[in-house]
mmCIF file of C-alpha atoms in Angstrom:
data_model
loop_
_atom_site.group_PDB
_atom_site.id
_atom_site.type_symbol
_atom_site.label_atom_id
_atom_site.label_comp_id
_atom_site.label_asym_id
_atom_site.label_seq_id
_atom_site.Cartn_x
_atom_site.Cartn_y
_atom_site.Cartn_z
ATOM 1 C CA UNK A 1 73.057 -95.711 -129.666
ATOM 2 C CA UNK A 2 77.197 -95.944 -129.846
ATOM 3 C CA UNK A 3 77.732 -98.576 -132.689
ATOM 4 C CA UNK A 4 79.937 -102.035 -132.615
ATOM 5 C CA UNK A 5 82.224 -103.314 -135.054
ATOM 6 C CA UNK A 6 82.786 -107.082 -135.009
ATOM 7 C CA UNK A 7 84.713 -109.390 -138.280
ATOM 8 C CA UNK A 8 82.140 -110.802 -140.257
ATOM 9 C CA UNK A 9 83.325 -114.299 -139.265
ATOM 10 C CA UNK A 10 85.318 -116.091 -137.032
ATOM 11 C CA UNK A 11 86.601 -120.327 -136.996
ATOM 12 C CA UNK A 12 88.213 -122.344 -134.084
ATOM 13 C CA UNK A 13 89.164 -125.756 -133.411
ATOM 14 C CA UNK A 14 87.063 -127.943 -131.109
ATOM 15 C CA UNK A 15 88.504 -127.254 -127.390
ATOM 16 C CA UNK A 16 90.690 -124.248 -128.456
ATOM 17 C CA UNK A 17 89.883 -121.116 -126.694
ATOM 18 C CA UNK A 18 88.156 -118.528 -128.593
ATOM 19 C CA UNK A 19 88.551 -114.226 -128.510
ATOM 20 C CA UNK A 20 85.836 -112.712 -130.282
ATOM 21 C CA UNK A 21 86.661 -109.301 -130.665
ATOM 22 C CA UNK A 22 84.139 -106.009 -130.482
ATOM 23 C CA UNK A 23 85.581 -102.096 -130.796
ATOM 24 C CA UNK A 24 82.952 -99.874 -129.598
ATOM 25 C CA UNK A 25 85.573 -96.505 -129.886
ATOM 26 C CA UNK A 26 82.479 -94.259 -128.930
ATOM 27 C CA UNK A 27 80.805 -96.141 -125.913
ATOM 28 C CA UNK A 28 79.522 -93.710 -123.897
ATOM 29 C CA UNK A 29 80.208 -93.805 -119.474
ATOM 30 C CA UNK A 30 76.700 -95.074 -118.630
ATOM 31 C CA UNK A 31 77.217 -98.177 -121.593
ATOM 32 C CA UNK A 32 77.036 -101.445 -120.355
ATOM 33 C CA UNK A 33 78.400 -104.313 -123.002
ATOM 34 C CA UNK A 34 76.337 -107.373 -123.207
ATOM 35 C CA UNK A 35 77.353 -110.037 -125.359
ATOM 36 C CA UNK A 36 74.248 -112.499 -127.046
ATOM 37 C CA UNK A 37 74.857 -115.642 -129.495
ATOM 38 C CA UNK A 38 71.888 -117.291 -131.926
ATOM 39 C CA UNK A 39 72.199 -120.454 -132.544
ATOM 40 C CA UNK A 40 71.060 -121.906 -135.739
ATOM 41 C CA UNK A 41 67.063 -121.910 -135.656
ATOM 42 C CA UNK A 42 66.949 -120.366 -132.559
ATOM 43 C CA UNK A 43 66.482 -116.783 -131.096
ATOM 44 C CA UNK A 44 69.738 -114.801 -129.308
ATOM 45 C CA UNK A 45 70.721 -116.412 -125.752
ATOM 46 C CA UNK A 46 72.259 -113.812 -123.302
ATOM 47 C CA UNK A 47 75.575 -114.510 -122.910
ATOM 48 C CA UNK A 48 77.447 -112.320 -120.499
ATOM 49 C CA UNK A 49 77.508 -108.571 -119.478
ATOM 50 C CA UNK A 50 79.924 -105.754 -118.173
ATOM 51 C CA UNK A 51 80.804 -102.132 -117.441
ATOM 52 C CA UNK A 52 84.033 -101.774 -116.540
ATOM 53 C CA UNK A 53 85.698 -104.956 -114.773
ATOM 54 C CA UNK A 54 86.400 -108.267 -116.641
ATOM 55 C CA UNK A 55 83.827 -110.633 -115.687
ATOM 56 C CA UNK A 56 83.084 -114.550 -115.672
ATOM 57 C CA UNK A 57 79.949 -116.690 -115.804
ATOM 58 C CA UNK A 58 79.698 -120.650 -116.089
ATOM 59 C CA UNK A 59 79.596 -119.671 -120.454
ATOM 60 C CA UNK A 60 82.712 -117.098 -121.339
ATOM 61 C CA UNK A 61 84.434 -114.624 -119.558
ATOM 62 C CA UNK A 62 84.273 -110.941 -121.094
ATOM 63 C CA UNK A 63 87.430 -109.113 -120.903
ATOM 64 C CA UNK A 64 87.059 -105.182 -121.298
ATOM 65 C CA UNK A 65 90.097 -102.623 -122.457
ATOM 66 C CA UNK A 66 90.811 -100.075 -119.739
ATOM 67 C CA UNK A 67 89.653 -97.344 -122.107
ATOM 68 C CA UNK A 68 86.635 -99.602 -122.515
ATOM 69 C CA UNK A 69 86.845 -98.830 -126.316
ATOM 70 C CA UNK A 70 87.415 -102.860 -127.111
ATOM 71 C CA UNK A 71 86.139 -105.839 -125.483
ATOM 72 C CA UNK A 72 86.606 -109.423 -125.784
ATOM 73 C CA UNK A 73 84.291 -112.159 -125.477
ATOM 74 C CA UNK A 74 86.113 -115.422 -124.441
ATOM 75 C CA UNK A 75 85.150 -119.197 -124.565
ATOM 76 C CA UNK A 76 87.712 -121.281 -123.038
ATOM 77 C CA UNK A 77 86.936 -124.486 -125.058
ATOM 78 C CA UNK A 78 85.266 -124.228 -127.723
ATOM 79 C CA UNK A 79 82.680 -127.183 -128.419
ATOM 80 C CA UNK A 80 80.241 -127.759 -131.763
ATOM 81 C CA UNK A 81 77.789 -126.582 -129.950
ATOM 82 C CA UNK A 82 79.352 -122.765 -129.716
ATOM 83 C CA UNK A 83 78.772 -122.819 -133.762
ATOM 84 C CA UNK A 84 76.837 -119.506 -133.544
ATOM 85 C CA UNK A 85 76.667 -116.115 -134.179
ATOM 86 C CA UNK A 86 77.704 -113.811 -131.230
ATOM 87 C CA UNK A 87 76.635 -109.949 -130.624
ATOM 88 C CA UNK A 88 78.489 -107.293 -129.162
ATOM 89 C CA UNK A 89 75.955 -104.688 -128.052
ATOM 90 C CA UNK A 90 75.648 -101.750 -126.295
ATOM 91 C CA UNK A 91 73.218 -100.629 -123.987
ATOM 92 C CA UNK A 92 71.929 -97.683 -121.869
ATOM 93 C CA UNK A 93 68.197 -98.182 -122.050
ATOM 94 C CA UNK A 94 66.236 -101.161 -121.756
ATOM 95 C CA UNK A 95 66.176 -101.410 -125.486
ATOM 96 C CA UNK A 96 68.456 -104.021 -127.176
ATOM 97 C CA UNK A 97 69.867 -103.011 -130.842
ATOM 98 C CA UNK A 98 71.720 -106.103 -132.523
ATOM 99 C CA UNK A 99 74.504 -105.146 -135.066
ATOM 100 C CA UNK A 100 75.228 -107.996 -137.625
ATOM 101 C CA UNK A 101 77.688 -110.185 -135.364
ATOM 102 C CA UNK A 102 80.489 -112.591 -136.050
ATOM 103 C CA UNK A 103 79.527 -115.980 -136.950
ATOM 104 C CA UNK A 104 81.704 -118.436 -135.474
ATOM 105 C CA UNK A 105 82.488 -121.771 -136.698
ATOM 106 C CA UNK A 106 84.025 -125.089 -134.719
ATOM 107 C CA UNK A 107 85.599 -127.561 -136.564
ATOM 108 C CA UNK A 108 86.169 -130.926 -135.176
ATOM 109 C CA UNK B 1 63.292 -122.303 -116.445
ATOM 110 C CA UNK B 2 62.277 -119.480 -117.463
ATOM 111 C CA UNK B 3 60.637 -119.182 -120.695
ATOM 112 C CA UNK B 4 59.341 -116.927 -123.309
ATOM 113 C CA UNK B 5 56.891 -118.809 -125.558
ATOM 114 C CA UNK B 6 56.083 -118.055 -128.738
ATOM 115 C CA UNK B 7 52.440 -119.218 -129.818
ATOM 116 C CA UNK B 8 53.252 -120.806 -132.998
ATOM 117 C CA UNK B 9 56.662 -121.704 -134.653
ATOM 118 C CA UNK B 10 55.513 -121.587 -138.532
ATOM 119 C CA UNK B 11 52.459 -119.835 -139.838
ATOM 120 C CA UNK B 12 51.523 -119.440 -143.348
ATOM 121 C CA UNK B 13 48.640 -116.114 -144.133
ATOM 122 C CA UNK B 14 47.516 -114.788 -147.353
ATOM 123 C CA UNK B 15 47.921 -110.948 -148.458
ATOM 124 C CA UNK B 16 45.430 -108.668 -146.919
ATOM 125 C CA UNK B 17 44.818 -110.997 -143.916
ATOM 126 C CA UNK B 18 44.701 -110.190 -140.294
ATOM 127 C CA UNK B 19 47.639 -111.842 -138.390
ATOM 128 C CA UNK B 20 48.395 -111.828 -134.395
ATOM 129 C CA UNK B 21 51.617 -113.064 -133.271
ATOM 130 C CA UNK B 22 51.407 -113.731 -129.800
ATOM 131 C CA UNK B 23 53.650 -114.150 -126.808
ATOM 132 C CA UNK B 24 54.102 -114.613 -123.459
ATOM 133 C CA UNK B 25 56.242 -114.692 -120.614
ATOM 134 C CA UNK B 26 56.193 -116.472 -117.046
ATOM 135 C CA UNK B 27 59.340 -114.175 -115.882
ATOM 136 C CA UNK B 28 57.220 -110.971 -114.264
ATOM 137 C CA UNK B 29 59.118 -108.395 -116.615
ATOM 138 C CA UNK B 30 58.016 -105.428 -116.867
ATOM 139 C CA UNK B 31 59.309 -104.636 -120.457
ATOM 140 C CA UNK B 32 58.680 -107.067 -123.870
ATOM 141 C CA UNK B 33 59.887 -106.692 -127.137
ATOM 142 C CA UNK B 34 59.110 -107.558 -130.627
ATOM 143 C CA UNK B 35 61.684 -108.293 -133.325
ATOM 144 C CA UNK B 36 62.123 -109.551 -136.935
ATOM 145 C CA UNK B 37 65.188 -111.561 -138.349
ATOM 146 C CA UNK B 38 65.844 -111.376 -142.194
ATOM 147 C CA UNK B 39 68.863 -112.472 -143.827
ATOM 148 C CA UNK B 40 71.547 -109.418 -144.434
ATOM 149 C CA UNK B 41 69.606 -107.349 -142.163
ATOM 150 C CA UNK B 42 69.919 -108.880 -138.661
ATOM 151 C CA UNK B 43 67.341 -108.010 -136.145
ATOM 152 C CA UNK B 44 65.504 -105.006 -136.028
ATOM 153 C CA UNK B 45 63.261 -103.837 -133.604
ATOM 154 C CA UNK B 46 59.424 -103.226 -134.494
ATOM 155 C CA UNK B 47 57.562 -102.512 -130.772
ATOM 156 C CA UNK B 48 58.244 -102.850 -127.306
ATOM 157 C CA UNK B 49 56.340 -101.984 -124.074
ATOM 158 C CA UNK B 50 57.785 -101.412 -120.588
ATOM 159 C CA UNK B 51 54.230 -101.727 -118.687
ATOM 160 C CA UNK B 52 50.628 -103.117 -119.609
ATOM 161 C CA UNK B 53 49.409 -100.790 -122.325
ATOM 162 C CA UNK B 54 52.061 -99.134 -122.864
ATOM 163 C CA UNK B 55 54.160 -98.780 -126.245
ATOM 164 C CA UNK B 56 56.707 -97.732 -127.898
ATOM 165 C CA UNK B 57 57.681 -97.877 -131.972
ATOM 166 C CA UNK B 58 61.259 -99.027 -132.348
ATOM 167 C CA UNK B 59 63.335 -98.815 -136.026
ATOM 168 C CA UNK B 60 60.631 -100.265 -138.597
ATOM 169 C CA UNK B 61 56.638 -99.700 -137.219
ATOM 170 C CA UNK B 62 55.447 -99.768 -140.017
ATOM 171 C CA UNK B 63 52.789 -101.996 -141.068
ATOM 172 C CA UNK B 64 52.744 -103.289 -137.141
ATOM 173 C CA UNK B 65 50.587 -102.832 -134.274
ATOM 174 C CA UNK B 66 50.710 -103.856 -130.825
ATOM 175 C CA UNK B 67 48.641 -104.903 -127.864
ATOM 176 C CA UNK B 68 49.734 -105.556 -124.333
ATOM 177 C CA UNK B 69 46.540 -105.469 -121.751
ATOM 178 C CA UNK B 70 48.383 -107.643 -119.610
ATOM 179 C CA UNK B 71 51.938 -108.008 -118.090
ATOM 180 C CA UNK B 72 52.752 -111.401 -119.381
ATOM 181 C CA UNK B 73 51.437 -111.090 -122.888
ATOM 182 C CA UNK B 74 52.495 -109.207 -125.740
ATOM 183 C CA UNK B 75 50.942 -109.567 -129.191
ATOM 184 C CA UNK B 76 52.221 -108.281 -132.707
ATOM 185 C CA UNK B 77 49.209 -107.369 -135.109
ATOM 186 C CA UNK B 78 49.552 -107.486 -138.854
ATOM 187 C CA UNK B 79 46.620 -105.234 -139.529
ATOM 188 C CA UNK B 80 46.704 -106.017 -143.531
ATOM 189 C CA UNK B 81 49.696 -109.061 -144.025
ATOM 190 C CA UNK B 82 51.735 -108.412 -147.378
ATOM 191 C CA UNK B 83 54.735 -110.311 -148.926
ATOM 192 C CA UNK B 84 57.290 -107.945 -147.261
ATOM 193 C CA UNK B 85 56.365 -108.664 -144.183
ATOM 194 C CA UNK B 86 57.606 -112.395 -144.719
ATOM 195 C CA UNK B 87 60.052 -112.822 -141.794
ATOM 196 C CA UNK B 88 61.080 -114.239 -138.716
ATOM 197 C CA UNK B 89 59.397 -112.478 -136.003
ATOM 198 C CA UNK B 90 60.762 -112.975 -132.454
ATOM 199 C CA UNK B 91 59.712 -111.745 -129.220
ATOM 200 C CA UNK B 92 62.204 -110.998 -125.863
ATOM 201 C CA UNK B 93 61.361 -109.560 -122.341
ATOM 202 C CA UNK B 94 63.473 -108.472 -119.243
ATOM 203 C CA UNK B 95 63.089 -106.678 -115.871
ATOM 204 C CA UNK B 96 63.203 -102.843 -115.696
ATOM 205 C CA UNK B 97 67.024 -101.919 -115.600
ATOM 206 C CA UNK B 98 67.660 -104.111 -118.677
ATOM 207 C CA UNK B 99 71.268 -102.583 -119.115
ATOM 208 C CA UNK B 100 71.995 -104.372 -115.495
ATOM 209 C CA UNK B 101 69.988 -108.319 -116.859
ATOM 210 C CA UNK B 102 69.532 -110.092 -119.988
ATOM 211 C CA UNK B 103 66.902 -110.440 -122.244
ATOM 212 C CA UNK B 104 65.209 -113.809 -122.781
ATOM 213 C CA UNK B 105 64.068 -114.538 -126.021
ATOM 214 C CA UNK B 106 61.411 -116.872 -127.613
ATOM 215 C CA UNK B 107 61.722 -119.113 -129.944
ATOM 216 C CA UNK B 108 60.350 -117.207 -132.930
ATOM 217 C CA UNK B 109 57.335 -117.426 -135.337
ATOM 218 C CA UNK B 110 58.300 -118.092 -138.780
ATOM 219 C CA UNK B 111 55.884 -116.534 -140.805
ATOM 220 C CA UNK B 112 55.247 -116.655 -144.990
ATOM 221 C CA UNK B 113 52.716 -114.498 -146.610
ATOM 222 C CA UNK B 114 51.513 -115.858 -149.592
#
């Protein structure tokens, strides 16, 4: 499985936008990039997923480089309740293999 | 909503003892997944299954078992529990073409052996 490289940790103000970065220099053509968060005592929520095109859902929008070698997960306002930490992974098969994230913090 | 329960959120075993972690899922997906969570190491995959009795060993195995005999459940057997195997154990399913959908995760079993 190509491998993900995400900073350790991350902060933002409450109801600043957010970029989370993710390099994935060796994602292969058939790699989709799915994006999970875990929330404190919980297990990983899906967040958002893409191939090529930038995407949107009703929780971030996922911006990927045109060499697909980077992508960016973005939350337009943060809130407290985005205090998590978020997973850049890569997938090809149905299996699911978590790196060790960026935890994000929201201050007030 | 759809939901991926985990049987029990904290379970304390001795060495040596028999433990089944068990889950289930209302969603119809074909494939389920067992994890564990431990500080430092993130989540690493122990078994999944993409159809009733099937399986699969993912990263660690070892010390695991499995048993799916039907679609919506998927149980993790600690054939002999020992210290190491203290953890947080979650379990996730999701449709066939899992690159294309998410996975939905439970809860996850807290588990201390003692």
């Amino acid at each position: 499985d190509a491998k993900t490289t995400q900073p350790n940790s991350m902060e933002s103000n409450e109801e600043e936008p957010v970029h989370l970065p993710c390099n994935h220099s060796t994602i292969s053509g058939t790699d989709y990039i799915h994006w999970y968060r875990q929330l404190p005592s919980q297990g990983p929520e899906y967040v958002i997923h893409g191939l090529t095109s930038n995407v949107n859902n009703r929780m971030a929008s996922l911006a990927i480089a045109e060499d697909r070698k980077s992508s960016t997960l973005i939350l337009h306002r943060a809130t407290l309740r985005d205090a998590a930490v978020y997973y850049c992974i890569l997938r090809n098969t149905d299996k699911l293999i978590f790196g060790t994230g960026t935890r994000l913090q929201v201050f007030p | 909503d759809v939901k991926v329960t985990q049987s029990s959120r904290y379970l304390v075993k001795r060495t040596g003892e028999k433990v089944f972690l068990e889950c289930v899922q209302d969603m119809d997906h074909e494939n389920m997944f067992w994890y564990r969570q431990d500080p430092g190491l993130g989540l690493r995959l122990i078994y999944f299954s993409y159809d009733v009795k099937m399986k699969e060993k993912g990263d660690i195995p070892e010390g695991y078992s499995v048993s799916r005999e039907k679609k919506e459940r998927f149980s993790l057997i600690l054939e002999s529990a020992s210290t190491n195997q203290t953890s947080m154990y979650l379990c996730a399913s999701s449709p066939t073409g899992g690159q294309l959908s998410g996975y939905t995760f439970g809860s996850g079993t807290r588990l201390t052996v003692v």
